[in-house]
Coordinates of C-alpha atoms in Angstrom, one line a residue:
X1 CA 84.0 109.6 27.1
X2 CA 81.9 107.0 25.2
X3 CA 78.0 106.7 25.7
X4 CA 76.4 103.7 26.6
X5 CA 73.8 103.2 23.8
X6 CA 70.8 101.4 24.9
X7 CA 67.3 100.4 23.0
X8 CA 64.6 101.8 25.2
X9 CA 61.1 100.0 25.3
X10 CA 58.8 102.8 25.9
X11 CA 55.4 101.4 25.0
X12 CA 52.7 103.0 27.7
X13 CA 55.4 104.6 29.6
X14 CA 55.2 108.5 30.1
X15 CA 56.8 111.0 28.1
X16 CA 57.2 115.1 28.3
X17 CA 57.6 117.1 25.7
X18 CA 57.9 120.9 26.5
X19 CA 57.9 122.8 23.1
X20 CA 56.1 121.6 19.8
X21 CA 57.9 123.6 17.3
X22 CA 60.5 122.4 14.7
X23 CA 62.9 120.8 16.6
X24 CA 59.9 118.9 18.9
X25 CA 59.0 117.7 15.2
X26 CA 62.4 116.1 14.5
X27 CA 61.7 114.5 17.8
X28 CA 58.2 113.2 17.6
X29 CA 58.7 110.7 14.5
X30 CA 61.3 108.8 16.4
X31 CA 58.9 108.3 20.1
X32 CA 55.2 107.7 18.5
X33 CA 56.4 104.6 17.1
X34 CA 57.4 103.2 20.1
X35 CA 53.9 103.3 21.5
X36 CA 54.9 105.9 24.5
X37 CA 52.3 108.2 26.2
X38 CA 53.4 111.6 24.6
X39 CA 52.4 114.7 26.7
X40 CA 53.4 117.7 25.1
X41 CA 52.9 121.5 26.4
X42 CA 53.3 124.3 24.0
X43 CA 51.4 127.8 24.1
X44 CA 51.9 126.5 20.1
X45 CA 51.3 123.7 18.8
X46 CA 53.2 123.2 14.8
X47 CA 50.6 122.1 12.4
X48 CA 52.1 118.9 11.2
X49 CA 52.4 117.8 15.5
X50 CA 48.6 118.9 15.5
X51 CA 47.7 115.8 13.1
X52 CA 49.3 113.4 15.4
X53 CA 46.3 114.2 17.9
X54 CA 43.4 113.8 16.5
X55 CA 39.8 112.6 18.6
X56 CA 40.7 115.3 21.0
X57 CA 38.7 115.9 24.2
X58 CA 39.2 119.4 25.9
X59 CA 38.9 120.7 29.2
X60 CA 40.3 123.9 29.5
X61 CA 44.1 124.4 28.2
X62 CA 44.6 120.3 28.3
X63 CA 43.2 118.0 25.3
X64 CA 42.9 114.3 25.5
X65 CA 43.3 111.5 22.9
X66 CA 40.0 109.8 23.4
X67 CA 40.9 107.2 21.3
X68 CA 44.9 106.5 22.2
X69 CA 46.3 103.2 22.5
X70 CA 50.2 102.5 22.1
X71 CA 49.1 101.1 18.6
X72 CA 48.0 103.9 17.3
X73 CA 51.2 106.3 17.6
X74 CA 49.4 109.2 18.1
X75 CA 50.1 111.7 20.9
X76 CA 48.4 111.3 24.1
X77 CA 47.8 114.9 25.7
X78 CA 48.5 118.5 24.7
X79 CA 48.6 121.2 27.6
X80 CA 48.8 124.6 24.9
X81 CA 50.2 126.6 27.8
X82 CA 53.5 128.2 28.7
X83 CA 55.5 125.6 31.0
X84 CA 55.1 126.0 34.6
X85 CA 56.7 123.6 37.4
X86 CA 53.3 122.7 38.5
X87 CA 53.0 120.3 35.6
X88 CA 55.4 117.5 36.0
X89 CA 53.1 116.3 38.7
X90 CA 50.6 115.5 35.8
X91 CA 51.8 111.9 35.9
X92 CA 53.7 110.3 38.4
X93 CA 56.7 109.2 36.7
X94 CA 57.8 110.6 33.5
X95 CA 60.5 108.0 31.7
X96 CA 61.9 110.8 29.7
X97 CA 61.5 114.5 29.5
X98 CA 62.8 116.5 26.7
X99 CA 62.9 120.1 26.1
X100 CA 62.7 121.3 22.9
X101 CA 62.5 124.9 22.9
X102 CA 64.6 128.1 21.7
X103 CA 65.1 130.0 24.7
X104 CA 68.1 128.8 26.8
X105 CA 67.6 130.6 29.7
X106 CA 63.9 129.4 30.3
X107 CA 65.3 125.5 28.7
X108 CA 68.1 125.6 32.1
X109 CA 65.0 126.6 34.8
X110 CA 63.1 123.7 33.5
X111 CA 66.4 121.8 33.9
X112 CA 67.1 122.8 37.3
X113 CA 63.5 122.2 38.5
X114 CA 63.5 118.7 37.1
X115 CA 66.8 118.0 39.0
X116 CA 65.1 119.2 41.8
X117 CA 62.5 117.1 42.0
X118 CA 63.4 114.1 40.7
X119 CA 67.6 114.0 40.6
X120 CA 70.0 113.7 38.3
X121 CA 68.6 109.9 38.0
X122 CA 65.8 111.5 35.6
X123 CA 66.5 111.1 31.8
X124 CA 66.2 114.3 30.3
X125 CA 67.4 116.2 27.3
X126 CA 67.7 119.9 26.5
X127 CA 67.6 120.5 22.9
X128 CA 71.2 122.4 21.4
X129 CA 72.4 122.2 24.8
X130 CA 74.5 119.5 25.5
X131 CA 75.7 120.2 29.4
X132 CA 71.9 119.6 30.0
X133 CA 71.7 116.2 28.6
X134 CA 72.1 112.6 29.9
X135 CA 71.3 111.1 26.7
X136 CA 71.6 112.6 23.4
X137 CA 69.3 111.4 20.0
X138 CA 71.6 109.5 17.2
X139 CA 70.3 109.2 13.8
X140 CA 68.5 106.0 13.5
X141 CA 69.0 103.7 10.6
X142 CA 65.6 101.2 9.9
X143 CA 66.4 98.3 8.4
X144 CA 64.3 95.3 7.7
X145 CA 60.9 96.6 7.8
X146 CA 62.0 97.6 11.3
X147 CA 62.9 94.5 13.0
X148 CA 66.9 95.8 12.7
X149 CA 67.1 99.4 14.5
X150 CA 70.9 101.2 14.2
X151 CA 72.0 104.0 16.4
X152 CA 74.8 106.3 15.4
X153 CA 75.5 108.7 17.9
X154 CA 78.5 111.2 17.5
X155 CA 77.8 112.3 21.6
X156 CA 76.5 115.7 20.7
X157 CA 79.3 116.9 18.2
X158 CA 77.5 116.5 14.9
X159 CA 73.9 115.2 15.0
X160 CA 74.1 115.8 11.2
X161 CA 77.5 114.1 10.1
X162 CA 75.7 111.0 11.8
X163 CA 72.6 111.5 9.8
X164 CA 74.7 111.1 6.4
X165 CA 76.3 108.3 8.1
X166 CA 72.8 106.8 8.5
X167 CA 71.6 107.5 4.7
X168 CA 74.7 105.6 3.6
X169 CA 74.0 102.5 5.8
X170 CA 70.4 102.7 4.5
X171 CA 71.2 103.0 1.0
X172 CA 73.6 100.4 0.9
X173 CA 71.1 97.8 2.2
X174 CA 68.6 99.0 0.4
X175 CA 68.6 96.6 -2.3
X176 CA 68.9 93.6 0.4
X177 CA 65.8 94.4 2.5
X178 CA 64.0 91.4 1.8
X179 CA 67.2 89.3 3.1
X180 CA 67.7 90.7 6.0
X181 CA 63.5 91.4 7.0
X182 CA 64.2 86.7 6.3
X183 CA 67.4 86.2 8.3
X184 CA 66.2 87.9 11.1
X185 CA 62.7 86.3 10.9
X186 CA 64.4 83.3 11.2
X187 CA 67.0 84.0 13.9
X188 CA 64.0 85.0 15.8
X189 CA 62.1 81.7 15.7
X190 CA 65.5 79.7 16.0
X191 CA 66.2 81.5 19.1
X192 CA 62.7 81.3 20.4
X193 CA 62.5 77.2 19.1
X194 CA 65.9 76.6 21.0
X195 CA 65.0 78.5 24.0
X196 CA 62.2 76.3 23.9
X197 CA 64.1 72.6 23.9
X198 CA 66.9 73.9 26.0
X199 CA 64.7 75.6 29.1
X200 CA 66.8 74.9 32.2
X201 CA 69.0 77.6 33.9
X202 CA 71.9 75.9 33.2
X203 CA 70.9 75.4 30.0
X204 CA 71.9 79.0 29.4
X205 CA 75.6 78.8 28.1
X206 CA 74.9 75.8 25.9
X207 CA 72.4 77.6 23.9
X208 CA 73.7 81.0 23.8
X209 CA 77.3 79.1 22.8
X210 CA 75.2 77.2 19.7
X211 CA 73.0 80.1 18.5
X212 CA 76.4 82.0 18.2
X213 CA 78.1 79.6 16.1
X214 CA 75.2 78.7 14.1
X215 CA 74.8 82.3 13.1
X216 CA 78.4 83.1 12.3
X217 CA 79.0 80.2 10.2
X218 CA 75.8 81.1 8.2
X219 CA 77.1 84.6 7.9
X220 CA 75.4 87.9 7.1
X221 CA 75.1 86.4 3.8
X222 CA 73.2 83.1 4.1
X223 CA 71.1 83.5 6.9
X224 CA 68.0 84.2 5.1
X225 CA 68.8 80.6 3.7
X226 CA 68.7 78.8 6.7
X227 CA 65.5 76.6 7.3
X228 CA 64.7 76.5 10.7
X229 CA 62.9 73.0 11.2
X230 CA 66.0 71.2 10.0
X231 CA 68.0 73.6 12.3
X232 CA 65.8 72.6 15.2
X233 CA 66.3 68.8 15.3
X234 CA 69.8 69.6 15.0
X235 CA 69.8 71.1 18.0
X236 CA 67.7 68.6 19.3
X237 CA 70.8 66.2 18.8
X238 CA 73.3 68.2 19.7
X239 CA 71.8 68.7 23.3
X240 CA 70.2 65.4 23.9
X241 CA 74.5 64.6 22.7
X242 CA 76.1 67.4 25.5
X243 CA 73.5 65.9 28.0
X244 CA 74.1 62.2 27.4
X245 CA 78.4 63.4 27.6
X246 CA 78.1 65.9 30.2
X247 CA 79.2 68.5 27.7
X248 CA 78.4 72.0 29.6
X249 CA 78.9 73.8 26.4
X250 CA 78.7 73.3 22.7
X251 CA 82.1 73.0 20.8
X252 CA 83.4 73.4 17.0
X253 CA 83.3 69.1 16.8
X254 CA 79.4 69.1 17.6
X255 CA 78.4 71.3 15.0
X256 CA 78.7 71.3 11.3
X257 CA 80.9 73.1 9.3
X258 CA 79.9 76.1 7.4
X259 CA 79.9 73.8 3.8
X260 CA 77.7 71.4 5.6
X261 CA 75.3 73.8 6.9
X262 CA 74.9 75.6 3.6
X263 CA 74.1 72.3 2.0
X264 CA 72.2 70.3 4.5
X265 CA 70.4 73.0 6.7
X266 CA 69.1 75.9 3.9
X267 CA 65.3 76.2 2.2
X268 CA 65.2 75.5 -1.2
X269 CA 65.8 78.7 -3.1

């Protein structure tokens, strides 16, 4: 069966860690940057997770952050203790709890005890143990100074077949960064401008229709060329036009063609 793949904002939400060895460190460079509230307990703690808390205040086996904001994607708390059931009540809520150590028989009692308490509902992954996951980690390709975030996921068969898959993608565009960090720039603040003009609920479908064909007929290609201001008052038109008509929805006669776009509706380059 296929996965659902979805972008998770985590920033200030709770995340458990149980295990800080080497696979917890393949882990931790994909949730620190997300600006999550990392809790990880580990009798151990690898050196190179140790420098992602620094300003630590201790009280027994738990250490604080003093200093931890989302920004600063660092890890919130370290319990160095063995697990014990006793400790998912440290917060409330935990949005995701992964386990990320070697021993499977100890990795399915922490399974079982969060299915006990909080149901199958809970999102939770068991590292090399598929069966025990309801989400699995993909190999994440970073594009555009980070504004373009790809997921391939191969479901648990081959966590490293999709990691070459993702050094492809990120070679290829390599040499196209600075295009894509524009286009999206601008896709952002077209979408934002038009959202803007066009603010009504059934405003909705016009929009969405005329962001669509704006940004296929500009194309991967050109739209780091578009300029947005020009863009704008040609929405401007084209709405004030669908109003005036009744129009419910923008159509192929109410916007340029591609040609005219790319001369009429691009920065100077």
């Amino acid at each position: 069966m296929l996965s659902l793949q979805l972008a998770h904002r985590l920033q200030g939400s709770n995340i458990l860690l149980i295990g800080a060895g080497e696979v917890a460190l393949t882990r931790i460079p994909k949730l620190l940057p997300t600006g999550c509230k990392l809790t990880i307990i580990s009798p151990l703690i690898h050196s190179k997770i140790q420098e992602t808390f620094p300003n630590q205040v201790s009280n027994g086996d738990t250490s604080i952050n003093g200093n931890w904001t989302p920004k600063s994607q660092q890890t919130y708390r370290i319990i160095r203790d063995i697990y014990s059931r006793d400790q998912l009540d440290i917060e409330p809520v935990w949005s995701i709890i992964l386990v990320c150590i070697s021993d499977h028989i100890v990795s399915k009692e922490i399974y079982q005890d969060v299915q006990n308490k909080y149901g199958s509902g809970q999102m939770i992954n068991v590292a090399d143990v598929p069966p025990l996951c309801n989400f699995y980690f993909g190999a994440n390709a970073i594009l555009a100074n980070g504004h373009i975030q790809l997921l391939i996921s191969t479901n648990g068969l081959s966590p490293r077949f999709g990691a070459l898959i993702r050094d492809d993608i990120e070679e290829r565009y390599d040499s196209h960064a600075v295009q894509l960090d524009e286009a999206i720039r601008k896709l952002g603040e077209l979408r934002e401008t038009v959202r803007t003009i066009a603010c009504n609920h059934d405003d909705v479908k016009l929009r969405m229709t005329w962001i669509k064909e704006i940004t296929d007929r500009f194309g991967l290609a050109n739209c780091y060329k578009m300029d947005v201001d020009k863009l704008a008052h040609l929405f401007t038109d084209t709405y004030s036009y669908c109003k005036q008509e009744g129009i419910p929805i923008v159509t192929s006669d109410n916007i340029p063609s591609k040609e005219d776009l790319l001369s009429q509706f691009t920065t100077a380059t």
